Coordinates of C-alpha atoms in Angstrom, one line a residue:
Chain A
X1 CA -81.3 61.4 -78.1
X2 CA -83.3 64.1 -79.9
X3 CA -81.5 66.3 -82.4
X4 CA -81.9 69.4 -80.2
X5 CA -80.5 67.5 -77.2
X6 CA -77.5 66.5 -79.3
X7 CA -76.8 70.1 -80.0
X8 CA -77.3 71.0 -76.3
X9 CA -74.8 68.3 -75.4
X10 CA -72.3 69.5 -78.1
X11 CA -72.5 73.0 -76.7
X12 CA -71.9 71.7 -73.2
X13 CA -68.9 69.7 -74.4
X14 CA -67.4 72.7 -76.2
X15 CA -67.7 74.8 -73.0
X16 CA -66.1 72.0 -70.9
X17 CA -63.3 71.8 -73.5
X18 CA -62.6 75.5 -73.1
X19 CA -62.6 75.2 -69.3
X20 CA -60.2 72.2 -69.6
X21 CA -57.9 74.3 -71.7
X22 CA -57.9 77.1 -69.1
X23 CA -57.1 74.5 -66.5
X24 CA -54.1 73.3 -68.5
X25 CA -52.9 76.9 -69.0
X26 CA -53.1 77.5 -65.3
X27 CA -51.3 74.3 -64.5
X28 CA -48.6 75.1 -67.0
X29 CA -48.1 78.5 -65.4
X30 CA -48.0 77.2 -61.9
X31 CA -45.8 74.1 -62.5
X32 CA -43.3 76.1 -64.7
X33 CA -43.0 79.7 -63.6
X34 CA -44.3 78.8 -60.2
X35 CA -41.4 76.5 -59.6
X36 CA -38.8 78.6 -61.4
X37 CA -37.1 79.8 -58.2
X38 CA -36.9 76.3 -56.7
X39 CA -33.3 75.1 -56.8
X40 CA -34.1 71.4 -56.8
X41 CA -32.7 69.4 -59.7
X42 CA -33.8 66.0 -60.8
X43 CA -31.3 64.2 -63.2
X44 CA -29.5 67.5 -63.6
X45 CA -32.7 69.2 -64.8
X46 CA -34.4 72.0 -62.9
X47 CA -37.7 71.1 -61.2
X48 CA -39.7 73.7 -63.2
X49 CA -38.7 71.9 -66.5
X50 CA -40.2 68.6 -65.1
X51 CA -43.3 70.4 -63.9
X52 CA -43.9 72.8 -66.7
X53 CA -43.1 70.4 -69.6
X54 CA -43.5 66.8 -68.6
X55 CA -46.0 67.7 -65.9
X56 CA -48.2 69.7 -68.3
X57 CA -48.2 66.9 -70.8
X58 CA -49.4 64.4 -68.2
X59 CA -51.9 66.8 -66.8
X60 CA -53.3 67.5 -70.2
X61 CA -53.7 63.7 -70.8
X62 CA -55.5 63.2 -67.5
X63 CA -57.8 66.2 -68.1
X64 CA -58.8 64.8 -71.5
X65 CA -59.4 61.4 -70.0
X66 CA -61.7 62.9 -67.4
X67 CA -63.6 64.8 -70.0
X68 CA -64.1 61.7 -72.0
X69 CA -65.1 59.7 -69.0
X70 CA -67.5 62.1 -67.3
X71 CA -68.5 64.9 -69.7
X72 CA -68.6 63.7 -73.3
X73 CA -71.4 61.5 -74.4
X74 CA -71.8 59.1 -77.3
X75 CA -74.6 59.7 -79.8
X76 CA -75.5 59.1 -83.4
X77 CA -74.3 62.0 -85.6
X78 CA -77.1 61.4 -88.2
X79 CA -80.6 62.6 -87.4
X80 CA -82.7 59.7 -86.3
X81 CA -85.8 59.1 -88.3
X82 CA -88.7 60.0 -86.1
X83 CA -91.2 57.3 -85.2
X84 CA -94.3 59.5 -85.3
Chain B
X1 CA -20.0 61.6 -97.8
X2 CA -23.0 61.2 -100.1
X3 CA -23.6 57.5 -100.6
X4 CA -26.6 55.6 -101.8
X5 CA -27.2 54.3 -98.3
X6 CA -28.1 57.9 -97.2
X7 CA -30.9 57.9 -99.7
X8 CA -32.2 54.4 -99.4
X9 CA -34.2 54.5 -96.2
X10 CA -36.1 57.6 -97.1
X11 CA -36.8 56.4 -100.5
X12 CA -38.1 53.0 -99.2
X13 CA -40.4 54.9 -96.8
X14 CA -41.8 57.1 -99.6
X15 CA -42.4 54.1 -101.9
X16 CA -44.2 52.4 -99.1
X17 CA -46.5 55.4 -98.6
X18 CA -47.1 55.4 -102.3
X19 CA -48.3 51.8 -102.2
X20 CA -50.5 52.5 -99.2
X21 CA -52.1 55.3 -101.1
X22 CA -52.6 53.3 -104.3
X23 CA -54.2 50.5 -102.3
X24 CA -56.6 53.0 -100.7
X25 CA -57.5 54.3 -104.1
X26 CA -58.4 50.9 -105.3
X27 CA -60.4 50.0 -102.2
X28 CA -62.5 53.1 -102.4
X29 CA -63.3 52.9 -106.1
X30 CA -66.9 52.1 -105.5
X31 CA -67.4 54.9 -103.0
X32 CA -65.9 57.3 -105.4
X33 CA -68.1 56.2 -108.2
X34 CA -71.1 57.0 -105.9
X35 CA -70.0 60.4 -104.5
X36 CA -66.5 61.4 -105.5
X37 CA -66.3 64.7 -103.6
X38 CA -67.3 63.1 -100.3
X39 CA -64.9 60.2 -100.6
X40 CA -62.0 62.3 -102.0
X41 CA -62.1 65.3 -99.7
X42 CA -63.2 63.8 -96.4
X43 CA -62.7 60.0 -96.8
X44 CA -66.4 59.3 -96.7
X45 CA -66.6 60.0 -93.0
X46 CA -65.0 56.7 -92.0
X47 CA -61.9 57.7 -89.9
X48 CA -61.4 55.7 -86.7
X49 CA -60.0 57.2 -83.5
X50 CA -56.3 56.2 -84.0
X51 CA -56.1 57.4 -87.6
X52 CA -58.0 60.6 -86.7
X53 CA -55.5 61.3 -83.9
X54 CA -52.5 60.6 -85.9
X55 CA -53.5 62.6 -89.0
X56 CA -54.4 65.6 -86.9
X57 CA -51.1 65.4 -85.0
X58 CA -49.0 64.7 -88.1
X59 CA -50.6 67.6 -90.0
X60 CA -49.9 69.9 -87.1
X61 CA -46.3 68.8 -86.6
X62 CA -44.2 70.2 -89.5
X63 CA -40.6 70.5 -90.5
X64 CA -40.4 73.3 -87.9
X65 CA -41.0 70.7 -85.2
X66 CA -37.7 69.2 -86.2
X67 CA -35.6 72.0 -87.6
X68 CA -36.7 75.5 -86.4
X69 CA -37.9 74.4 -83.0
X70 CA -34.9 72.4 -81.8
X71 CA -32.5 74.9 -83.4
X72 CA -33.9 77.7 -81.3
X73 CA -33.9 75.4 -78.3
X74 CA -30.2 74.8 -78.8
X75 CA -29.5 78.5 -78.4
X76 CA -32.2 79.3 -75.7
X77 CA -32.5 76.2 -73.6
X78 CA -35.3 74.7 -71.6
X79 CA -37.4 77.9 -71.9
X80 CA -38.1 77.2 -75.5
X81 CA -39.3 73.7 -74.7
X82 CA -41.5 75.1 -71.9
X83 CA -43.0 77.5 -74.5
X84 CA -43.4 74.8 -77.1
X85 CA -45.5 72.7 -74.6
X86 CA -48.4 75.0 -75.2
X87 CA -49.0 72.7 -78.1
X88 CA -50.4 69.9 -75.9
X89 CA -53.8 71.7 -76.0
X90 CA -54.1 71.9 -79.8
X91 CA -55.6 68.5 -80.6
X92 CA -58.2 68.2 -77.9
X93 CA -59.2 71.9 -78.2
X94 CA -60.1 71.8 -81.8
X95 CA -61.8 68.4 -81.7
X96 CA -63.5 69.2 -78.4
X97 CA -64.9 72.6 -79.3
X98 CA -65.8 72.0 -83.0
X99 CA -65.8 68.2 -83.4
X100 CA -69.4 67.4 -82.6
X101 CA -71.1 70.6 -83.6
X102 CA -69.6 70.7 -87.0
X103 CA -70.2 67.0 -87.5
X104 CA -73.9 67.3 -86.7
X105 CA -74.3 70.2 -89.1
X106 CA -72.1 68.6 -91.8
X107 CA -74.1 65.3 -91.7
X108 CA -77.3 67.2 -92.2
X109 CA -76.2 69.3 -95.2
X110 CA -73.6 66.8 -96.5
X111 CA -70.7 69.2 -96.2
X112 CA -67.2 68.1 -97.2
X113 CA -65.2 71.3 -96.4
X114 CA -65.2 73.9 -93.7
X115 CA -66.2 76.5 -96.2
X116 CA -69.3 74.4 -97.0
X117 CA -70.3 74.9 -93.4
X118 CA -69.5 78.6 -93.5
X119 CA -71.6 79.0 -96.6
X120 CA -74.5 77.3 -95.1
X121 CA -74.2 79.5 -92.0
X122 CA -73.7 82.9 -93.6
X123 CA -75.0 82.5 -97.1
X124 CA -72.3 84.7 -98.5
X125 CA -70.3 84.0 -101.7
X126 CA -68.1 87.0 -100.8
X127 CA -67.2 85.3 -97.5
X128 CA -66.8 81.8 -98.9
X129 CA -64.7 82.9 -101.9
X130 CA -62.4 85.0 -99.8
X131 CA -62.0 82.2 -97.3
X132 CA -61.1 79.9 -100.2
X133 CA -58.6 82.5 -101.5
X134 CA -57.0 83.0 -98.1
X135 CA -56.8 79.2 -97.6
X136 CA -55.1 78.6 -100.9
X137 CA -52.7 81.5 -100.7
X138 CA -51.5 80.8 -97.1
X139 CA -51.4 77.0 -97.7
X140 CA -49.2 77.4 -100.7
X141 CA -46.8 79.6 -98.7
X142 CA -46.7 77.0 -96.0
X143 CA -46.2 74.1 -98.4
X144 CA -43.2 75.9 -100.0
X145 CA -41.7 76.6 -96.5
X146 CA -42.1 73.0 -95.7
X147 CA -40.5 71.7 -98.9
X148 CA -37.6 74.2 -98.5
X149 CA -37.0 73.3 -94.9
X150 CA -37.0 69.5 -95.6
X151 CA -34.9 69.8 -98.8
X152 CA -32.3 71.8 -97.0
X153 CA -32.2 69.3 -94.2
X154 CA -31.9 66.5 -96.7
X155 CA -29.0 68.2 -98.5
X156 CA -27.1 68.9 -95.3
X157 CA -27.5 65.4 -94.0
X158 CA -27.2 63.2 -97.1
X159 CA -24.9 65.3 -99.3
X160 CA -27.3 64.9 -102.2
X161 CA -28.3 68.1 -103.8
X162 CA -31.3 70.2 -102.6
X163 CA -33.1 69.6 -105.9
X164 CA -32.6 65.8 -105.7
X165 CA -34.3 65.7 -102.3
X166 CA -37.0 68.1 -103.2
X167 CA -37.8 66.2 -106.4
X168 CA -37.9 62.8 -104.6
X169 CA -40.2 63.6 -101.8
X170 CA -41.9 66.5 -103.5
X171 CA -43.2 64.6 -106.4
X172 CA -44.0 61.5 -104.5
X173 CA -46.1 63.4 -101.9
X174 CA -48.0 65.2 -104.7
X175 CA -48.6 62.0 -106.5
X176 CA -49.8 60.0 -103.5
X177 CA -52.0 62.8 -102.3
X178 CA -53.6 63.1 -105.7
X179 CA -54.5 59.4 -106.0
X180 CA -55.2 58.6 -102.3
X181 CA -57.5 61.6 -101.5
X182 CA -58.3 62.3 -97.9
X183 CA -58.3 58.7 -96.7
X184 CA -54.9 58.2 -98.3
X185 CA -53.6 61.3 -96.6
X186 CA -55.0 60.3 -93.3
X187 CA -53.5 56.8 -93.3
X188 CA -50.1 57.9 -94.7
X189 CA -50.2 60.6 -92.0
X190 CA -50.5 57.9 -89.4
X191 CA -47.4 56.1 -90.7
X192 CA -45.6 59.5 -90.8
X193 CA -46.5 60.2 -87.2
X194 CA -45.1 56.8 -86.2
X195 CA -41.9 57.5 -88.3
X196 CA -41.5 60.9 -86.6
X197 CA -41.6 59.3 -83.1
X198 CA -39.1 56.6 -84.1
X199 CA -36.8 59.1 -85.8
X200 CA -36.9 61.4 -82.8
X201 CA -36.1 58.6 -80.3
X202 CA -33.2 57.3 -82.5
X203 CA -31.6 60.7 -82.7
X204 CA -32.1 61.4 -79.1
X205 CA -30.3 58.2 -78.1
X206 CA -27.4 58.9 -80.5
X207 CA -26.9 62.4 -79.3
X208 CA -26.9 61.3 -75.7
X209 CA -24.2 58.8 -76.4
X210 CA -22.1 61.2 -78.4
X211 CA -22.5 63.9 -75.8
X212 CA -21.4 61.7 -73.0
X213 CA -24.8 61.0 -71.4
X214 CA -27.7 63.2 -70.3
X215 CA -26.2 64.0 -66.9
X216 CA -22.9 65.1 -68.3
X217 CA -24.6 67.3 -70.9
X218 CA -26.8 68.9 -68.2
X219 CA -24.0 69.5 -65.7
X220 CA -21.8 71.1 -68.4
X221 CA -24.7 73.3 -69.3
X222 CA -25.2 74.4 -65.7
X223 CA -21.6 75.5 -65.7
X224 CA -21.2 77.0 -69.2
X225 CA -24.7 78.3 -69.9
X226 CA -26.7 78.6 -66.7
X227 CA -29.3 80.8 -68.3
X228 CA -30.4 77.9 -70.5
X229 CA -31.8 76.4 -67.3
X230 CA -34.0 79.4 -66.6
X231 CA -37.5 79.9 -68.1
X232 CA -36.7 83.4 -69.2
X233 CA -33.3 82.4 -70.4
X234 CA -31.5 85.5 -69.1
X235 CA -33.9 87.7 -71.0
X236 CA -33.9 85.8 -74.3
X237 CA -37.4 84.4 -73.6
X238 CA -39.4 87.5 -72.5
X239 CA -42.8 87.0 -71.0
X240 CA -44.4 88.7 -74.1
X241 CA -43.0 85.8 -76.2
X242 CA -44.7 83.3 -74.0
X243 CA -48.0 85.0 -74.3
X244 CA -47.7 85.5 -78.0
X245 CA -46.9 81.8 -78.5
X246 CA -49.9 80.7 -76.4
X247 CA -52.0 82.6 -78.8
X248 CA -50.2 81.8 -82.0
X249 CA -49.4 78.1 -81.7
X250 CA -51.8 77.3 -78.8
X251 CA -55.3 78.7 -78.5
X252 CA -55.8 80.3 -82.0
X253 CA -54.9 77.0 -83.8
X254 CA -58.4 76.2 -82.9
X255 CA -59.5 77.7 -86.2
X256 CA -57.0 76.3 -88.6
X257 CA -59.1 74.9 -91.5
X258 CA -56.8 71.9 -92.0
X259 CA -57.5 70.9 -88.4
X260 CA -61.2 71.8 -88.4
X261 CA -61.9 69.8 -91.5
X262 CA -61.0 66.7 -89.5
X263 CA -64.2 67.3 -87.5
X264 CA -66.2 66.4 -90.6
X265 CA -64.3 63.2 -91.3
X266 CA -64.6 60.8 -88.4
X267 CA -66.8 57.8 -88.1
X268 CA -68.6 58.2 -84.8
X269 CA -68.3 59.9 -81.5
X270 CA -66.3 57.1 -80.0
X271 CA -63.6 57.7 -82.6
X272 CA -63.6 61.4 -81.8
X273 CA -63.2 60.7 -78.0
X274 CA -60.3 58.3 -78.6
X275 CA -58.7 60.6 -81.0
X276 CA -58.6 63.4 -78.5
X277 CA -56.8 61.3 -75.9
X278 CA -54.4 59.6 -78.4
X279 CA -53.8 62.9 -80.1
X280 CA -52.9 64.7 -76.9
X281 CA -50.5 61.9 -75.9
X282 CA -48.8 61.9 -79.3
X283 CA -48.5 65.6 -79.8
X284 CA -47.2 66.0 -76.3
X285 CA -44.5 63.3 -76.8
X286 CA -43.5 64.7 -80.1
X287 CA -43.1 68.3 -78.8
X288 CA -41.3 67.1 -75.7
X289 CA -38.8 64.9 -77.4
X290 CA -38.2 66.8 -80.7
X291 CA -37.7 70.1 -78.9
X292 CA -35.5 68.5 -76.2
X293 CA -33.3 67.3 -79.0
X294 CA -32.2 70.9 -79.5
X295 CA -31.3 71.3 -75.8
X296 CA -29.4 68.0 -75.7
X297 CA -27.6 69.0 -78.9
X298 CA -25.7 71.5 -76.9
X299 CA -23.6 68.6 -75.7
X300 CA -22.7 67.6 -79.3
X301 CA -22.5 71.0 -80.9
X302 CA -20.4 72.9 -78.4
X303 CA -19.2 75.9 -80.4
X304 CA -20.9 79.3 -80.4
X305 CA -23.6 80.1 -82.9
X306 CA -21.3 81.8 -85.4
X307 CA -19.6 78.4 -86.1
X308 CA -22.9 77.0 -87.4
X309 CA -24.3 79.9 -89.3
X310 CA -28.0 79.8 -88.3
X311 CA -30.3 77.9 -86.0
X312 CA -31.7 76.0 -89.0
X313 CA -28.3 74.3 -89.3
X314 CA -28.4 72.8 -85.8
X315 CA -30.5 69.8 -86.5
X316 CA -28.7 68.6 -89.6
X317 CA -25.3 69.2 -88.0
X318 CA -26.4 67.3 -84.9
X319 CA -27.6 64.3 -87.1
X320 CA -24.4 64.3 -89.1
X321 CA -22.1 64.5 -86.1
X322 CA -23.8 61.9 -84.0
X323 CA -24.4 59.0 -86.4
X324 CA -23.1 57.2 -89.5
X325 CA -24.5 57.7 -93.0
X326 CA -27.0 54.8 -92.9
X327 CA -28.5 55.8 -89.6
X328 CA -28.5 59.4 -90.5
X329 CA -30.5 58.3 -93.6
X330 CA -33.0 56.5 -91.4
X331 CA -33.2 59.4 -89.0
X332 CA -34.2 62.0 -91.6
X333 CA -37.3 59.9 -92.3
X334 CA -38.7 61.7 -89.2
X335 CA -38.4 65.3 -90.5
X336 CA -39.3 64.2 -94.0
X337 CA -42.4 62.5 -92.7
X338 CA -43.3 65.6 -90.7
X339 CA -43.0 67.6 -93.9
X340 CA -45.0 65.4 -96.3
X341 CA -47.8 64.8 -93.8
X342 CA -48.3 68.5 -93.5
X343 CA -48.0 69.1 -97.2
X344 CA -50.4 66.3 -98.1
X345 CA -53.2 67.7 -95.9
X346 CA -52.7 71.3 -97.1
X347 CA -52.6 70.3 -100.7
X348 CA -55.8 68.4 -100.5
X349 CA -57.6 71.2 -98.6
X350 CA -56.3 73.8 -101.1
X351 CA -57.5 71.8 -104.0
X352 CA -60.8 71.2 -102.2
X353 CA -61.2 75.0 -101.8
X354 CA -60.7 75.7 -105.5
X355 CA -62.6 72.8 -106.9
X356 CA -65.4 72.2 -104.4
X357 CA -65.9 75.6 -102.7
X358 CA -65.4 77.9 -105.7
X359 CA -65.9 76.1 -109.0
X360 CA -68.6 73.5 -108.1
X361 CA -70.5 76.2 -106.4
X362 CA -70.4 78.5 -109.4
X363 CA -71.7 75.6 -111.5
X364 CA -74.5 74.9 -109.1
X365 CA -75.5 78.5 -109.0
X366 CA -75.8 78.4 -112.8
X367 CA -78.0 75.4 -112.6
X368 CA -75.4 73.2 -114.2
X369 CA -74.1 71.1 -111.4
X370 CA -71.0 69.1 -112.3
X371 CA -71.5 65.4 -112.9
X372 CA -69.6 63.0 -110.6
X373 CA -67.1 62.1 -113.4
X374 CA -66.2 65.7 -114.0
X375 CA -65.8 66.4 -110.3
X376 CA -63.3 63.5 -110.3
X377 CA -61.3 64.9 -113.2
X378 CA -61.3 68.5 -111.8
X379 CA -60.3 67.4 -108.3
X380 CA -57.4 65.2 -109.5
X381 CA -56.1 67.8 -112.0
X382 CA -56.5 70.6 -109.4
X383 CA -54.6 68.7 -106.8
X384 CA -51.7 67.7 -109.1
X385 CA -51.5 71.3 -110.6
X386 CA -51.2 73.0 -107.2
X387 CA -48.8 70.3 -106.1
X388 CA -46.5 70.8 -109.1
X389 CA -46.7 74.5 -108.7
X390 CA -45.6 74.4 -105.1
X391 CA -42.8 72.1 -106.1
X392 CA -41.7 74.5 -108.8
X393 CA -41.6 77.5 -106.5
X394 CA -39.6 75.5 -104.0
X395 CA -36.8 75.0 -106.4
X396 CA -35.6 78.5 -106.1
X397 CA -37.3 79.6 -102.9
X398 CA -37.8 82.8 -100.9
X399 CA -35.8 82.9 -97.7
X400 CA -36.5 82.4 -94.0
X401 CA -38.6 79.3 -93.5
X402 CA -39.9 79.8 -90.1
X403 CA -41.2 83.3 -90.7
X404 CA -43.2 82.5 -93.8
X405 CA -44.7 79.5 -92.0
X406 CA -45.6 81.7 -89.0
X407 CA -47.0 84.4 -91.2
X408 CA -49.4 82.0 -92.9
X409 CA -50.3 80.3 -89.6
X410 CA -51.4 83.6 -88.1
X411 CA -53.2 84.7 -91.2
X412 CA -55.3 81.6 -91.3
X413 CA -56.1 81.8 -87.7
X414 CA -57.2 85.4 -87.9
X415 CA -59.4 84.7 -90.9
X416 CA -61.3 81.8 -89.4
X417 CA -61.3 82.3 -85.7
X418 CA -64.4 84.4 -84.9
X419 CA -66.2 83.5 -88.0
X420 CA -66.2 79.8 -86.9
X421 CA -66.7 80.4 -83.2
X422 CA -69.5 82.9 -83.5
X423 CA -71.0 81.0 -86.5
X424 CA -71.3 77.8 -84.5
X425 CA -72.1 79.1 -81.0
X426 CA -73.8 82.4 -81.4
X427 CA -77.2 82.3 -83.1
X428 CA -77.3 86.1 -83.7
X429 CA -74.0 86.2 -85.5
X430 CA -74.7 87.4 -89.1
X431 CA -73.2 87.7 -92.5
X432 CA -72.1 91.3 -92.1
X433 CA -70.2 90.6 -88.9
X434 CA -68.5 87.6 -90.5
X435 CA -67.5 89.6 -93.5
X436 CA -66.1 92.4 -91.4
X437 CA -64.2 90.0 -89.2
X438 CA -62.6 87.9 -92.0
X439 CA -61.6 90.7 -94.4
X440 CA -60.7 93.2 -91.7
X441 CA -58.8 90.7 -89.5
X442 CA -56.7 89.5 -92.4
X443 CA -55.9 93.0 -93.5
X444 CA -55.0 94.2 -89.9
X445 CA -52.8 91.1 -89.4
X446 CA -51.0 91.3 -92.7
X447 CA -50.4 95.1 -92.6
X448 CA -49.1 95.1 -89.0
X449 CA -47.0 92.0 -89.8
X450 CA -45.5 93.7 -92.9
X451 CA -44.9 97.0 -91.1
X452 CA -43.5 95.2 -88.0
X453 CA -46.0 97.1 -85.9
X454 CA -47.0 95.6 -82.5
X455 CA -48.5 96.4 -79.2
X456 CA -46.7 95.6 -75.9
X457 CA -44.2 93.5 -77.9
X458 CA -46.9 90.9 -78.5
X459 CA -47.0 89.0 -81.8
X460 CA -49.3 90.5 -84.5
X461 CA -51.7 87.6 -84.1
X462 CA -53.0 89.3 -80.9
X463 CA -53.8 92.5 -82.9
X464 CA -55.3 90.5 -85.8
X465 CA -57.6 88.4 -83.5
X466 CA -58.5 91.4 -81.3
X467 CA -59.2 93.6 -84.3
X468 CA -61.2 90.9 -85.9
X469 CA -63.4 90.5 -82.8
X470 CA -64.2 94.2 -82.7
X471 CA -65.0 94.3 -86.4
X472 CA -67.3 91.3 -86.0
X473 CA -69.3 93.0 -83.3
X474 CA -69.5 96.3 -85.3
X475 CA -70.5 94.5 -88.5
X476 CA -73.0 92.3 -86.6
X477 CA -74.7 95.4 -85.3
X478 CA -75.1 96.7 -88.8
X479 CA -76.3 93.5 -90.4
X480 CA -79.6 91.8 -90.1
X481 CA -80.3 88.6 -88.2
X482 CA -79.9 85.2 -89.9
X483 CA -83.1 83.7 -91.2
X484 CA -85.1 81.0 -89.3
X485 CA -84.1 78.1 -91.6
X486 CA -80.4 78.8 -90.8
X487 CA -81.0 79.1 -87.1
X488 CA -83.0 75.9 -87.2
X489 CA -80.1 74.1 -88.9
X490 CA -77.4 75.4 -86.6
X491 CA -79.3 75.9 -83.4
X492 CA -82.2 73.5 -83.2
X493 CA -82.0 73.6 -79.5
X494 CA -83.5 77.1 -79.5
X495 CA -86.7 75.9 -81.2
X496 CA -87.4 73.0 -78.8

């Protein structure tokens, strides 16, 4: 990979990370506040606690896994010596 | 109730860390002889994914994770845990946004601190020196808060005096940080993170059995304190607090220099990717279990708040009332580990700021760069002096742990947030903008914090970050564009 392409890739990954963070925030909101009026209890604990806390944790892990799998790329951090 | 058994487990753990650190010092002797600053301050860029994840998570989790956080959760309920879960984003956010870009630049210019990168980007001593000053001042405040919190906990749980505890782990952490350097800090941090997880699980189990089981604790809570089962906790957790916390302990942690510096230290991109996943799993688990401890403690500590004094007493009381002296002694390894893993990283970054960012730079400007051997001496002496100073202040400390910690947290975030983001991702960002943003932001934040002035009930971090953004844009319009060499270094994609 050329040096300039590595920087392009790094920019792309930074943007994807920001989008992922927004997704986690939206999930957190929906699975917590969104379920706050639901009266269902699991193990004596309100559903919004499971969704907003445990759910957000699992969701964040899945999102990071997807980022690594599909968006992030491996490359050498040192500049390759050009073969010209 | 104080017996030597209370002391033994923590002491054994500390001695173990000391040995780990000494071993690392011996193993890296040849790297240090070649380039001391690089090995000492960033571990020669050799961290693998697991250690990178653990050190980032351990540095981030502090004594507040075990004392302040669960204490408030005891009085507020699940809402506090829900708020604390914002922390799941902190590891992948900083490593994902800055991880590669900073590493690419750092490899090219051989940077070992975040301020090195800022200096290369903005070419401003006024900026770099102020950044170093802010870092050192706020880090010292945080370290004192950490020591105080842990020593109080130690005293309450073991019965040994405050100064005994402080001296024991304070001096050991200062010593092992000084000899081990960054690699020592990172590896001991990894052990600390594991100790925290074990300590949390142990305490969790004990409290459940003393409280009569999870289901009983929860059903009692539903009867006696129904508001603890609501996200807004009957008004004790207003929406403005949620938004403030998303900024303060969530998104804005992106710019904390002790986290960002980890972007310079890893071995390769595979390590970075693994660290993001492991780090997110670990920080999530730690937040979830440690904070739930406070909620579950409601089943053990059933009296009203006035019986316990302050929320900071909840965790120690819960430990004492749910287990015998030996296991209590094992259990406080968790919070002690959280404390020393934070202090070790801050101590090293603070000494790096003074020695590397300020002093070595002055010498280079004078055309008299420090030889490797002197860098070694200054770095070791700098680290130990700051460490002893912090220990000394902690002996008779200023009050209110949590607030000092939070003050420093927000101050650092305000100082570095836009300067780092624009510096790395906006090629037109210039020196004047960065100066305005860093100086102005810190002033706005500190003044509004001191005067308790806020907007819409939001934490002052929102004002600081917002003000800093406006000032950056104003300053940027006044300054002149960065030169081509700088843009080629930071934005080569624009020339190709």
